[in-house]
XYZ file of C-alpha atoms in Angstrom:
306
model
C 18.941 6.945 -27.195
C 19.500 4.008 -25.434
C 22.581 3.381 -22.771
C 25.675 2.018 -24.118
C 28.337 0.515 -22.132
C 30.627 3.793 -21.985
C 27.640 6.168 -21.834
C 27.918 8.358 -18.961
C 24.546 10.916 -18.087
C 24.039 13.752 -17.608
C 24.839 14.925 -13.583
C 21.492 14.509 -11.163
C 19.139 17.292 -11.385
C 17.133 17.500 -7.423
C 14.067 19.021 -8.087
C 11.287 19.607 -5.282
C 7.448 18.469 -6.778
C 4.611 20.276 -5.359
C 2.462 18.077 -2.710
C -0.402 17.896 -5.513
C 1.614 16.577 -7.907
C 2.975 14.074 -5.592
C 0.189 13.853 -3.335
C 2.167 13.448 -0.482
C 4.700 15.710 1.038
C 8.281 16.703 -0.181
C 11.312 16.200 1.492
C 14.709 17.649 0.825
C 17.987 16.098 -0.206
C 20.888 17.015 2.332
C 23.440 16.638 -0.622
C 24.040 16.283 -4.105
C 27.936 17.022 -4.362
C 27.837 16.796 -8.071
C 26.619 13.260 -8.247
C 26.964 11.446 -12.139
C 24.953 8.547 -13.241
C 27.111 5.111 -13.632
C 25.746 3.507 -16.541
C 29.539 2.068 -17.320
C 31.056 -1.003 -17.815
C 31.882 -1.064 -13.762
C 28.465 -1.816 -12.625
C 28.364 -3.792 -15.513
C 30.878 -6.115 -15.126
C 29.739 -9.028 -12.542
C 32.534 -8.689 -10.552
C 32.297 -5.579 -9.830
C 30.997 -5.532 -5.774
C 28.602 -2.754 -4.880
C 30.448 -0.333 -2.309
C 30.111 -1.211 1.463
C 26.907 0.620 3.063
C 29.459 1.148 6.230
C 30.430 4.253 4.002
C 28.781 7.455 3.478
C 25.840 7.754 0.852
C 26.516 10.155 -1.175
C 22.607 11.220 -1.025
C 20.227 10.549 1.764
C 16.922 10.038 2.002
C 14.601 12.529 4.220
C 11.911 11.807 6.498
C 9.464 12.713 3.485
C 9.199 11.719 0.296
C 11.857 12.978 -2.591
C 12.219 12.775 -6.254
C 15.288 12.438 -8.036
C 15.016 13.166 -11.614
C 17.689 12.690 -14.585
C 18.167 12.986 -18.387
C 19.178 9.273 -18.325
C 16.746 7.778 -20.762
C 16.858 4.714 -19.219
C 16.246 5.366 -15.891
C 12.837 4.290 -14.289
C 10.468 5.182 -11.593
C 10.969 3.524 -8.779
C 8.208 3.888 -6.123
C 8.636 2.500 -2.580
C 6.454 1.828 0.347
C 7.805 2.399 3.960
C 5.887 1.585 6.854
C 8.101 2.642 9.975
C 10.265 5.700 10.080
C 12.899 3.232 11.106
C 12.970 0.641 8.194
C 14.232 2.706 4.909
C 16.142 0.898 2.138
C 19.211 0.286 3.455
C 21.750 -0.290 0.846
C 19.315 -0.111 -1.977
C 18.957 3.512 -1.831
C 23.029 4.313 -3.322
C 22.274 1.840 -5.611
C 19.081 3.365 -6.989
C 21.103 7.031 -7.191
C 23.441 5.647 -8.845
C 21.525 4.738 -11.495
C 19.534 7.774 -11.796
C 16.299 6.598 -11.222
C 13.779 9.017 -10.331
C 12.832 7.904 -6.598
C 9.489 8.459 -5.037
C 8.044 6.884 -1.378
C 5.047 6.545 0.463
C 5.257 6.850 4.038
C 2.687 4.635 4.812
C 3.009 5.170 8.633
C 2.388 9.022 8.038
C -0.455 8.938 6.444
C 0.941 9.878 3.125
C -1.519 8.668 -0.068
C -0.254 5.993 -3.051
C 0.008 7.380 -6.317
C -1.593 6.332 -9.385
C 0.063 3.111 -10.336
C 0.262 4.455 -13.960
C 3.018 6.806 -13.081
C 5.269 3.997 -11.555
C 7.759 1.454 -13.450
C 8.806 -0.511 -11.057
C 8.038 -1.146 -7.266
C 9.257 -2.022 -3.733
C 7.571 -3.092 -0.521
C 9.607 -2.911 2.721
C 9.810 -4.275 5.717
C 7.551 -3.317 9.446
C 6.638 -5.004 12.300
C 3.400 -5.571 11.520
C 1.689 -8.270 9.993
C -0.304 -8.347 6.583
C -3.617 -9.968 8.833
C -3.336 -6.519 10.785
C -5.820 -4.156 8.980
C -7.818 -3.273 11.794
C -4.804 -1.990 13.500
C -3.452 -0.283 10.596
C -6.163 0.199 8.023
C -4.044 1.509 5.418
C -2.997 -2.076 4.346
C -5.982 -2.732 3.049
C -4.894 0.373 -0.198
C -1.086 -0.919 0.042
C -2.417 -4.501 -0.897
C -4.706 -3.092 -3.743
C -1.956 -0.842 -5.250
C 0.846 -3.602 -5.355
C -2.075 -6.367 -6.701
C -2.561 -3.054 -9.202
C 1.225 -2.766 -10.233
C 1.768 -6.420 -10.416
C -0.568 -6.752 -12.920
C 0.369 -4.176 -14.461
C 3.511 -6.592 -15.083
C 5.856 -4.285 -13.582
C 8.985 -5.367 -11.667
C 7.954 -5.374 -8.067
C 10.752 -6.357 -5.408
C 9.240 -7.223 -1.973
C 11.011 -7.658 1.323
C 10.132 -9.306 4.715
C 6.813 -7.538 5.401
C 7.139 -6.277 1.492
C 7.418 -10.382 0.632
C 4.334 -11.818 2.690
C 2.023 -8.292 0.991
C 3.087 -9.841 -2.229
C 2.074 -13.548 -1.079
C -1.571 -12.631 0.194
C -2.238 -10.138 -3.013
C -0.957 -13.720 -5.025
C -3.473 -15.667 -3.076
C -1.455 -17.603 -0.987
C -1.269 -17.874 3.111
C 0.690 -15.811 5.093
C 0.904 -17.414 9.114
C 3.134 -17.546 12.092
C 6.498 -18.766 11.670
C 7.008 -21.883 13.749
C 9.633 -19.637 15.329
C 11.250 -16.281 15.181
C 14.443 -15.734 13.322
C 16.376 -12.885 14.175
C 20.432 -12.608 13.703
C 22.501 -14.226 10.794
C 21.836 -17.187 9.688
C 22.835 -19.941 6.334
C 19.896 -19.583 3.104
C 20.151 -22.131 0.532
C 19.570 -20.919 -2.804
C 18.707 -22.989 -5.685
C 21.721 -21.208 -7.481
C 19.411 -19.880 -10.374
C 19.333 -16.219 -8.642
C 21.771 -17.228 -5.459
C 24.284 -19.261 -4.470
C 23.350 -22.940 -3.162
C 24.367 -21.307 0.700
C 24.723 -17.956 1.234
C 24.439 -15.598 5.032
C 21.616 -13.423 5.382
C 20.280 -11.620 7.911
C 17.207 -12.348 9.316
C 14.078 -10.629 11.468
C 10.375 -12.035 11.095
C 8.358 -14.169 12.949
C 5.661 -14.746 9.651
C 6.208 -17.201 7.018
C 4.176 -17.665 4.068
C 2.834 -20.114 1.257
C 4.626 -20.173 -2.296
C 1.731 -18.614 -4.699
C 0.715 -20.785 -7.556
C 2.637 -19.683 -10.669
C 5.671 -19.243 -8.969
C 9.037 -20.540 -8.476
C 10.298 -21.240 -5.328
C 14.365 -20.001 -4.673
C 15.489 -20.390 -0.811
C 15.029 -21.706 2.369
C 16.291 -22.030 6.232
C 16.450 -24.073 8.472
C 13.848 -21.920 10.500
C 11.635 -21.225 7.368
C 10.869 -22.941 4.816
C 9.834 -20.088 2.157
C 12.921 -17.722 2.279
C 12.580 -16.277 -1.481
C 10.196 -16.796 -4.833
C 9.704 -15.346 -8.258
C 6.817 -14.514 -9.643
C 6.013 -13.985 -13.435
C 10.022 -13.385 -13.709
C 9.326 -9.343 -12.766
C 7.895 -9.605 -9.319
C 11.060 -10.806 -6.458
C 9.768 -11.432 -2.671
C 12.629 -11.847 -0.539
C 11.978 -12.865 3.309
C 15.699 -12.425 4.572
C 17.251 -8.606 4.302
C 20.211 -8.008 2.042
C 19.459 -4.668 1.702
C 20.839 -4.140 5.567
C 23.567 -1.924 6.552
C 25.231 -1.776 10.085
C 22.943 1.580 10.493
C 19.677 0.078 9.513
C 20.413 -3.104 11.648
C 20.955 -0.744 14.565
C 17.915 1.394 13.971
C 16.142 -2.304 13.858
C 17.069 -3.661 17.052
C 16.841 0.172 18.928
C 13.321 -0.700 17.786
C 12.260 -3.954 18.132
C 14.733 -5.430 20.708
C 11.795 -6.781 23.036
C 11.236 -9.503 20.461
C 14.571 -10.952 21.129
C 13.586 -13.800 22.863
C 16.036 -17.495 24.073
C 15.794 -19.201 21.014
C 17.597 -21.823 18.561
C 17.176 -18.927 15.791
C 18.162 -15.806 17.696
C 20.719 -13.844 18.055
C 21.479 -11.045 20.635
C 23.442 -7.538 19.649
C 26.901 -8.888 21.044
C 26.473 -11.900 19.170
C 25.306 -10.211 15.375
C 28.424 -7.699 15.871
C 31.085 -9.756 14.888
C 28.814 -11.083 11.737
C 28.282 -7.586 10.629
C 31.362 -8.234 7.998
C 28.690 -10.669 6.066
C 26.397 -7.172 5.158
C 29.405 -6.170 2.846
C 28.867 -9.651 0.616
C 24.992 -9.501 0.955
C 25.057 -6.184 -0.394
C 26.331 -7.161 -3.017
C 24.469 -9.740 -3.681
C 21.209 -6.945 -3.168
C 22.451 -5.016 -5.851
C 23.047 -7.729 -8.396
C 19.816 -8.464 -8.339
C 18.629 -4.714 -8.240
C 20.519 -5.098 -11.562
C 18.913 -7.542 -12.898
C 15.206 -6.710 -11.939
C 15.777 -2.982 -12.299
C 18.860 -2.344 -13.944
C 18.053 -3.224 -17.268
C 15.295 -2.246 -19.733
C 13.278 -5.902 -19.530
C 12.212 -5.725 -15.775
C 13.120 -9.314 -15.373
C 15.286 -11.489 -12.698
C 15.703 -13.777 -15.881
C 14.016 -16.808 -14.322
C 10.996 -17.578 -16.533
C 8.070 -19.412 -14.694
């Protein structure tokens, strides 16, 4: 069976998976309250605007890994990596309920081990505050790079952001260095309005930048950085700026890494990113069109052949 426009699945079924299964520990889902699968012409429609993270998810994360599992037959598995308890995914994770995908993570920070890459569809690589050169310090990059390099050629759709972006870049082959400055706070991306617009707000928080791989296609830059986006093999999306962010997650992000706010052409204090925080609601959206398009739909594919 395959999902038509007016199908509607069956409701979410939350099912805990024994650590062995799993191989890493089980969390549990604080509530369901009857949630359905939309896989209807709303999220179908490109107007439609993915609802504003400011509201309450409907399911949340816990501080361990979950599964959610569904009778939608075209639902995927979705495996992320996390590598600080304070970085999740924002407002990614509605988005992925909504669809009823079947939602694993690795809590990379916790020791927790990667599963076999044949059991995933599709990936995605968050963000930290560490850097991709930093295996002494945190020696379980060194598996995190060989299980993305593992999906990706597996030529599944792999979405990578900030930290998740420059993993991608060095498992591709290219350099990953210091930024020439930090950007942190709001700031203009020009697309090259094949995925987004010619100038869109994002929000920033990095002080890497990387290399454009050979193969792929270059989509977005700053005026701090240079390499802001790429595609890869049309299935694999490494994103540098954060759409995914939500006025919680931003918080949680400066609580935690405030010290690198620094005087600076590209930075932006708390009081100053508060009355920007309007600009999550459009990027958002903009996050879960192309959630849509690399996850949403039974090719894999951002539609940008290269």
């Amino acid at each position: 069976m395959e999902c038509g426009d007016n199908q509607r699945a069956a409701p979410l079924c939350f099912k805990e998976i024994s650590n062995t299964q799993l191989r890493y520990p089980i969390g549990t889902i604080a509530a369901a309250r009857n949630t359905v699968c939309r896989q209807d012409t709303k999220r179908r429609d490109p107007g439609y605007r993915f609802p504003h993270a400011l509201q309450n998810p409907r399911i949340s994360f816990s501080s361990f890994a979950i599964i959610l599992h569904s009778s939608n037959p075209c639902s995927m598995k979705i495996h992320w990596l996390q590598h600080v308890p304070f970085e999740g995914l924002g407002c990614i994770e509605p988005w992925l309920a909504e669809g009823c995908h079947a939602v694993t993570c690795t809590q990379l920070w916790n020791g927790a081990l990667l599963p076999p890459s044949e059991g995933v569809d599709g990936l995605i690589v968050m963000g930290g505050p560490m850097g991709v050169y930093d295996e002494a310090v945190y020696p379980w990059l060194a598996a995190e790079k060989a299980f993305i390099k593992q999906i990706i050629a597996q030529n599944k759709p792999v979405l990578g952001i900030c930290l998740g972006a420059q993993l991608i870049v060095e498992v591709l082959g290219a350099p990953v260095t210091k930024n020439w400055q930090r950007e942190i706070g709001f700031f203009p991306v020009r697309g090259d309005e094949s995925l987004f617009p010619a100038e869109f707000m994002a929000f920033h928080w990095h002080g890497d930048t990387f290399g454009i791989p050979d193969g792929a296609v270059h989509l977005a830059s700053s005026a701090a950085c240079e390499s802001q986006a790429f595609v890869y093999k049309d299935n694999v999306l490494a994103l540098q700026f954060h759409l995914e962010t939500t006025e919680a997650s931003l918080l949680a992000l400066y609580e935690n890494g405030k010290d690198e706010i620094t005087a600076g052409s590209f930075m932006q204090t708390l009081d100053e990113m508060k009355p920007l925080f309007p600009i999550l609601i459009n990027a958002n959206a903009l996050m879960a069109e192309i959630l849509e398009r690399l996850f949403g739909n039974v090719t894999g594919s951002v539609g940008l052949a290269c």
